[in-house]
Short mmCIF file of C-alpha atoms in Angstrom, two decimals:
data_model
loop_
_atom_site.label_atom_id
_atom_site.label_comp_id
_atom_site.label_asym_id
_atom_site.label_seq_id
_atom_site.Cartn_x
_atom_site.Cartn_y
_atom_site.Cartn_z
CA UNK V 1 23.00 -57.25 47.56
CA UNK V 2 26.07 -55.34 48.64
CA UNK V 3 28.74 -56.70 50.40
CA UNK V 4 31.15 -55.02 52.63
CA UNK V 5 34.51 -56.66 53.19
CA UNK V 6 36.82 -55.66 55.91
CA UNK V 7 40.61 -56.21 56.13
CA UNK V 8 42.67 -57.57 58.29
CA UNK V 9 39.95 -60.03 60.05
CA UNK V 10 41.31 -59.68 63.24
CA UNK V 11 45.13 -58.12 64.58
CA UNK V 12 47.39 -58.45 67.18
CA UNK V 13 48.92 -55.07 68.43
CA UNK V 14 51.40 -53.55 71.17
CA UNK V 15 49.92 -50.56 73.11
CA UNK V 16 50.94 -47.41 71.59
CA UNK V 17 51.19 -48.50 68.15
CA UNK V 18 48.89 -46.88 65.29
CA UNK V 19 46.90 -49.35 63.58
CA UNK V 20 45.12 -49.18 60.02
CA UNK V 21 41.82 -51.21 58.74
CA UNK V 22 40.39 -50.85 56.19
CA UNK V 23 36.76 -51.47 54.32
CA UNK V 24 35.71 -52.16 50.88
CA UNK V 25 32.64 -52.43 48.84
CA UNK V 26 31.25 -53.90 45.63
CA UNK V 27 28.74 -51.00 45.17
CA UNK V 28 29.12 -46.86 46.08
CA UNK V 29 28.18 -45.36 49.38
CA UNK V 30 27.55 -41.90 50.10
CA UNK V 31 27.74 -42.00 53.45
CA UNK V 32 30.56 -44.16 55.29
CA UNK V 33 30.22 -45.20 59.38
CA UNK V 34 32.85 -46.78 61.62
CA UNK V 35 31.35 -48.35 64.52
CA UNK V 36 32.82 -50.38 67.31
CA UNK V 37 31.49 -53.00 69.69
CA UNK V 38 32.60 -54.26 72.86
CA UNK V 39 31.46 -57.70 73.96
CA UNK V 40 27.86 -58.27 75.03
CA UNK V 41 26.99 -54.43 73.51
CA UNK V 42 26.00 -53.31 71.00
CA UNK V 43 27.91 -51.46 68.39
CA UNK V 44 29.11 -47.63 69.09
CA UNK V 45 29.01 -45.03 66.76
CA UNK V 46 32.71 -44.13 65.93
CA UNK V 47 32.63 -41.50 63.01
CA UNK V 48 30.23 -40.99 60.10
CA UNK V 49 31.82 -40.00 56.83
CA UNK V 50 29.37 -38.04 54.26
CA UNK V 51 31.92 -36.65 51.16
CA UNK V 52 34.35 -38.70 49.16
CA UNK V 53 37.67 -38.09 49.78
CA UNK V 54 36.91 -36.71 53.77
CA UNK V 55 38.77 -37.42 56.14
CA UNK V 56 37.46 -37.23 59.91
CA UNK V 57 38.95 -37.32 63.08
CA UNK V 58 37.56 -38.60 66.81
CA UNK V 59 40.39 -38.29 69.26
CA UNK V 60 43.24 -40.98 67.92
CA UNK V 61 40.65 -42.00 65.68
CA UNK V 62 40.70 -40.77 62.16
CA UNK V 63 38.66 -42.30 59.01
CA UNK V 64 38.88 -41.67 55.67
CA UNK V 65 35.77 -41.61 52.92
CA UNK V 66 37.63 -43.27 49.75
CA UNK V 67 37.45 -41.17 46.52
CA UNK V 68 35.98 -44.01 44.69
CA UNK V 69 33.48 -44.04 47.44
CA UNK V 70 33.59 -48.10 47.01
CA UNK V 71 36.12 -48.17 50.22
CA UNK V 72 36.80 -46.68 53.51
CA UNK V 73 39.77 -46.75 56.22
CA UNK V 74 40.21 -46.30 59.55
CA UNK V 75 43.39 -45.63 61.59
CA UNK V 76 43.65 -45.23 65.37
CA UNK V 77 46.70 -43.81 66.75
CA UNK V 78 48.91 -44.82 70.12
CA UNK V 79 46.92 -48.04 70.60
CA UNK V 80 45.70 -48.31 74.36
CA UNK V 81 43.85 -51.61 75.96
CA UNK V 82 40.56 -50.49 75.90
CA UNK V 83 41.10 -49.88 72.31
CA UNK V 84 39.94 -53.84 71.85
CA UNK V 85 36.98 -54.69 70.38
CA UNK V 86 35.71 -55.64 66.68
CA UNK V 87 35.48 -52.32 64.44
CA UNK V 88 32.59 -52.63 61.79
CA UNK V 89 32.20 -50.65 58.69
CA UNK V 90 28.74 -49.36 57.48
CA UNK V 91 26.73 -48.12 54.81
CA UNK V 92 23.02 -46.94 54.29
CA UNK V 93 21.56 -48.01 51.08
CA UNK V 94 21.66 -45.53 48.54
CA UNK V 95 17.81 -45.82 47.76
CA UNK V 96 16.83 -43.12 50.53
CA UNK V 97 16.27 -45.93 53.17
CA UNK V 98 18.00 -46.41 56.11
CA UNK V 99 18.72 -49.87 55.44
CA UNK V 100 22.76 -50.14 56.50
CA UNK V 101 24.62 -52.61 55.48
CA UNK V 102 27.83 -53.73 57.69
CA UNK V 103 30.95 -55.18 56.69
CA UNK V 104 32.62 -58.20 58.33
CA UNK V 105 33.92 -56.67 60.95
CA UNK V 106 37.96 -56.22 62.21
CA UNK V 107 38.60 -57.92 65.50
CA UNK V 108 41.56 -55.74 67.16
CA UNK V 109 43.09 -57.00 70.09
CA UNK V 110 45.83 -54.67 72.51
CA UNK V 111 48.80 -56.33 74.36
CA UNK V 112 50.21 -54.45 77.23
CA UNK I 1 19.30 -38.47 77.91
CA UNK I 2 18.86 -42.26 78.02
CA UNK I 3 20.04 -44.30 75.31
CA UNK I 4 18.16 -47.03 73.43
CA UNK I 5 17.00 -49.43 75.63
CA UNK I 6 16.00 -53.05 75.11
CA UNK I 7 14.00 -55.93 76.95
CA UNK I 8 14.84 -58.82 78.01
CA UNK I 9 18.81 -58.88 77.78
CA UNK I 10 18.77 -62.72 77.83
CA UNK I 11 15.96 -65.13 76.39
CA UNK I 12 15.97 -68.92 76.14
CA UNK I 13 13.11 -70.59 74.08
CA UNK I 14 13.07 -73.69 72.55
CA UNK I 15 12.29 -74.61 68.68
CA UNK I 16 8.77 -73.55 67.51
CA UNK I 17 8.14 -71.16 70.06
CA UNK I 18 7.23 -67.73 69.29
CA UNK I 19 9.28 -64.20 71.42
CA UNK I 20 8.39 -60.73 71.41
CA UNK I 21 11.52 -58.52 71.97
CA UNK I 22 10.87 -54.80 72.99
CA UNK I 23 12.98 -51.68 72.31
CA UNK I 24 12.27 -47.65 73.19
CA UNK I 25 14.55 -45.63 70.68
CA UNK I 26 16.68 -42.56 72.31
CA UNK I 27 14.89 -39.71 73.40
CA UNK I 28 14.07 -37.33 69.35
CA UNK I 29 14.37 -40.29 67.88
CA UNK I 30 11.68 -41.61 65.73
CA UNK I 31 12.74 -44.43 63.49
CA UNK I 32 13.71 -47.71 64.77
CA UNK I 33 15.31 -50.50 62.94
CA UNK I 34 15.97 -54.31 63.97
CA UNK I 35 19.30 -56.02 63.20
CA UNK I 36 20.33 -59.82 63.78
CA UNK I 37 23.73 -60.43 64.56
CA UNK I 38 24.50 -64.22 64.97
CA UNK I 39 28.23 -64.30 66.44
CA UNK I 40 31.22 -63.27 64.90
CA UNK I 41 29.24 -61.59 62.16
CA UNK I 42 28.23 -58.49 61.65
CA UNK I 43 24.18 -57.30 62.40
CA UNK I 44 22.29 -58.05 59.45
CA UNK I 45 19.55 -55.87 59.10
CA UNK I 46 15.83 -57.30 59.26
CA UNK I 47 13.97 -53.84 58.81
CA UNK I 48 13.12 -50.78 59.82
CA UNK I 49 9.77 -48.77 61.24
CA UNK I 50 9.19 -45.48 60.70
CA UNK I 51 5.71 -43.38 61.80
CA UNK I 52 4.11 -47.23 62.46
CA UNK I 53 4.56 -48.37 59.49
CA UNK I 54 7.42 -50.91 58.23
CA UNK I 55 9.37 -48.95 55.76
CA UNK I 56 12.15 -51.06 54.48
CA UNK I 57 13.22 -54.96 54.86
CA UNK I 58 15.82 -57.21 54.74
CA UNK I 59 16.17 -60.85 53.73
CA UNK I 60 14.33 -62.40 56.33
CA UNK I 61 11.17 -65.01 56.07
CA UNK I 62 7.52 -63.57 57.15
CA UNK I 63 8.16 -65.39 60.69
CA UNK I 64 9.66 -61.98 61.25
CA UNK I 65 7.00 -59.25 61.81
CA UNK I 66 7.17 -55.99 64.14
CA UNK I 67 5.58 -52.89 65.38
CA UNK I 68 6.02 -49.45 66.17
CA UNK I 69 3.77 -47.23 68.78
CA UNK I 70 2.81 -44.16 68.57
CA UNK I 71 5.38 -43.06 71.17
CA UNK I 72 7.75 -44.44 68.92
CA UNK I 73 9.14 -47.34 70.53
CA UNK I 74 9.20 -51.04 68.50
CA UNK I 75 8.78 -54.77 69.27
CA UNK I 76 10.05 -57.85 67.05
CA UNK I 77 8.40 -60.67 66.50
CA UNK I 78 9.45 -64.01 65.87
CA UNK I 79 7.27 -67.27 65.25
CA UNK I 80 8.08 -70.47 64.97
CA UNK I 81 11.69 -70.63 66.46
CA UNK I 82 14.41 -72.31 64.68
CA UNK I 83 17.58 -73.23 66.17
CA UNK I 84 19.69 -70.57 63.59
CA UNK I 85 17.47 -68.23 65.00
CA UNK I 86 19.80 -68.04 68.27
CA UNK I 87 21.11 -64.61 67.62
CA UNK I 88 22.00 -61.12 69.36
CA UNK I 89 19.58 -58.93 68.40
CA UNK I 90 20.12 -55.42 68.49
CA UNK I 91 17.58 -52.33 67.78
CA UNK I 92 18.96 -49.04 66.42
CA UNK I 93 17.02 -45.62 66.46
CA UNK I 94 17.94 -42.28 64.51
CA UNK I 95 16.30 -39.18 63.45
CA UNK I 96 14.60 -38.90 59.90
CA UNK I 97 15.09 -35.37 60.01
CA UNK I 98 18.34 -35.50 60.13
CA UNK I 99 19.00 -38.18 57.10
CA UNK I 100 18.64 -41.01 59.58
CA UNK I 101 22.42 -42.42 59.08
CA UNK I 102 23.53 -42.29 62.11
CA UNK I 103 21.92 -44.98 63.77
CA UNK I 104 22.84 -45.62 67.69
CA UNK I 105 22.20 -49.24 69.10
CA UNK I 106 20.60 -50.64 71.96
CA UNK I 107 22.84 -53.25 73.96
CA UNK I 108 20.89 -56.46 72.73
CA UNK I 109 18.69 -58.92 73.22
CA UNK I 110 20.97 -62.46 73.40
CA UNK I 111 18.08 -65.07 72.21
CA UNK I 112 18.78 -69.03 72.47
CA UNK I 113 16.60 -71.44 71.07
CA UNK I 114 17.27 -74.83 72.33
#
């Protein structure tokens, strides 16, 4: 089946710095989705990507649908605390189902 | 506009035991799937209901069955409880109209089998 593997695992940053994650794939997408959950929720919509090579912004979010449409990234600008969470990576099958598949998930944590 | 909602938030049921889990999708929404995410994985999807009828699955064992109502919300059923069963289980809806991709959660179900 595909596999979605996101990079770094987890990260330790200062509030106000940008931070950059990113998510590949063994198989294409068409459509790319960067969710995030919070503990004890479940996982928020963030930005859907739906053309390779587009690049989408949400506030200090911004994600970017790979050209090879095997990967995806994600940056978030001016890191605040309530930033932290894990950041997931998500694609629907490409058989016209809406089976998604989710990556491994980035765990980003915010010092103060 | 309420969100997806799911029942309980917390379960505890001990091996061989069977749990329903209930969700109602967002309000236009009309296609519900079911995800287990054991912790510090991702949700792994177990399928998905669309119009009543199961429409896609994952890679999960029969002991896994659900149901969708006519007004459009879903339950999950699971027989037989195993301990790796203990899981977070979340329940997404979206919109077939509108390619479906977008799929917004539900906060969880956190099931324990003891």
């Amino acid at each position: 089946g595909q596999q979605l593997n996101q990079s770094p695992q987890s990260m330790f940053i200062q509030e106000g710095e940008d931070v950059s994650m990113n998510c590949t794939s063994s198989s294409i997408f068409n459509t790319w989705l960067w969710y995030k959950q919070e503990p004890g929720e479940g996982p928020v919509l963030l930005i859907a990507l739906y053309k390779a090579g587009e690049l989408t912004s949400n506030g200090r979010l911004t994600a970017q649908f790979g050209i090879t449409r095997k990967d995806s990234f994600l940056n978030i600008s001016a890191s605040i605390p309530s930033d932290v969470g894990i950041y997931f990576c998500a694609g629907p099958d490409m058989g016209g189902y809406q089976k998604v598949t989710f990556g491994t998930g980035t765990k980003l944590q915010v010092i103060p | 506009d309420a969100g997806v909602t799911q029942s309980p938030t917390h379960l505890i049921k001990t091996r061989g035991q069977q749990v329903t889990l209930r969700c109602s999708p967002k309000s236009g929404h009309d296609t519900v799937s079911w995800y287990q995410q054991a912790l510090g994985q991702g949700p792994q999807f177990i399928f998905q209901y669309y119009e009543e009828e199961e429409r896609q699955r994952g890679n999960f064992p029969d002991r896994f069955s659900g149901h969708q109502y006519p007004n459009y919300s879903s339950e999950l059923n699971v027989n037989a409880l195993l301990l790796g069963d203990s899981a977070l289980y979340l329940c997404a809806s979206s919109r077939i109209r509108t390619g479906g991709n977008e799929q917004f959660f539900g906060p969880g179900t956190r099931l324990t089998v003891l």
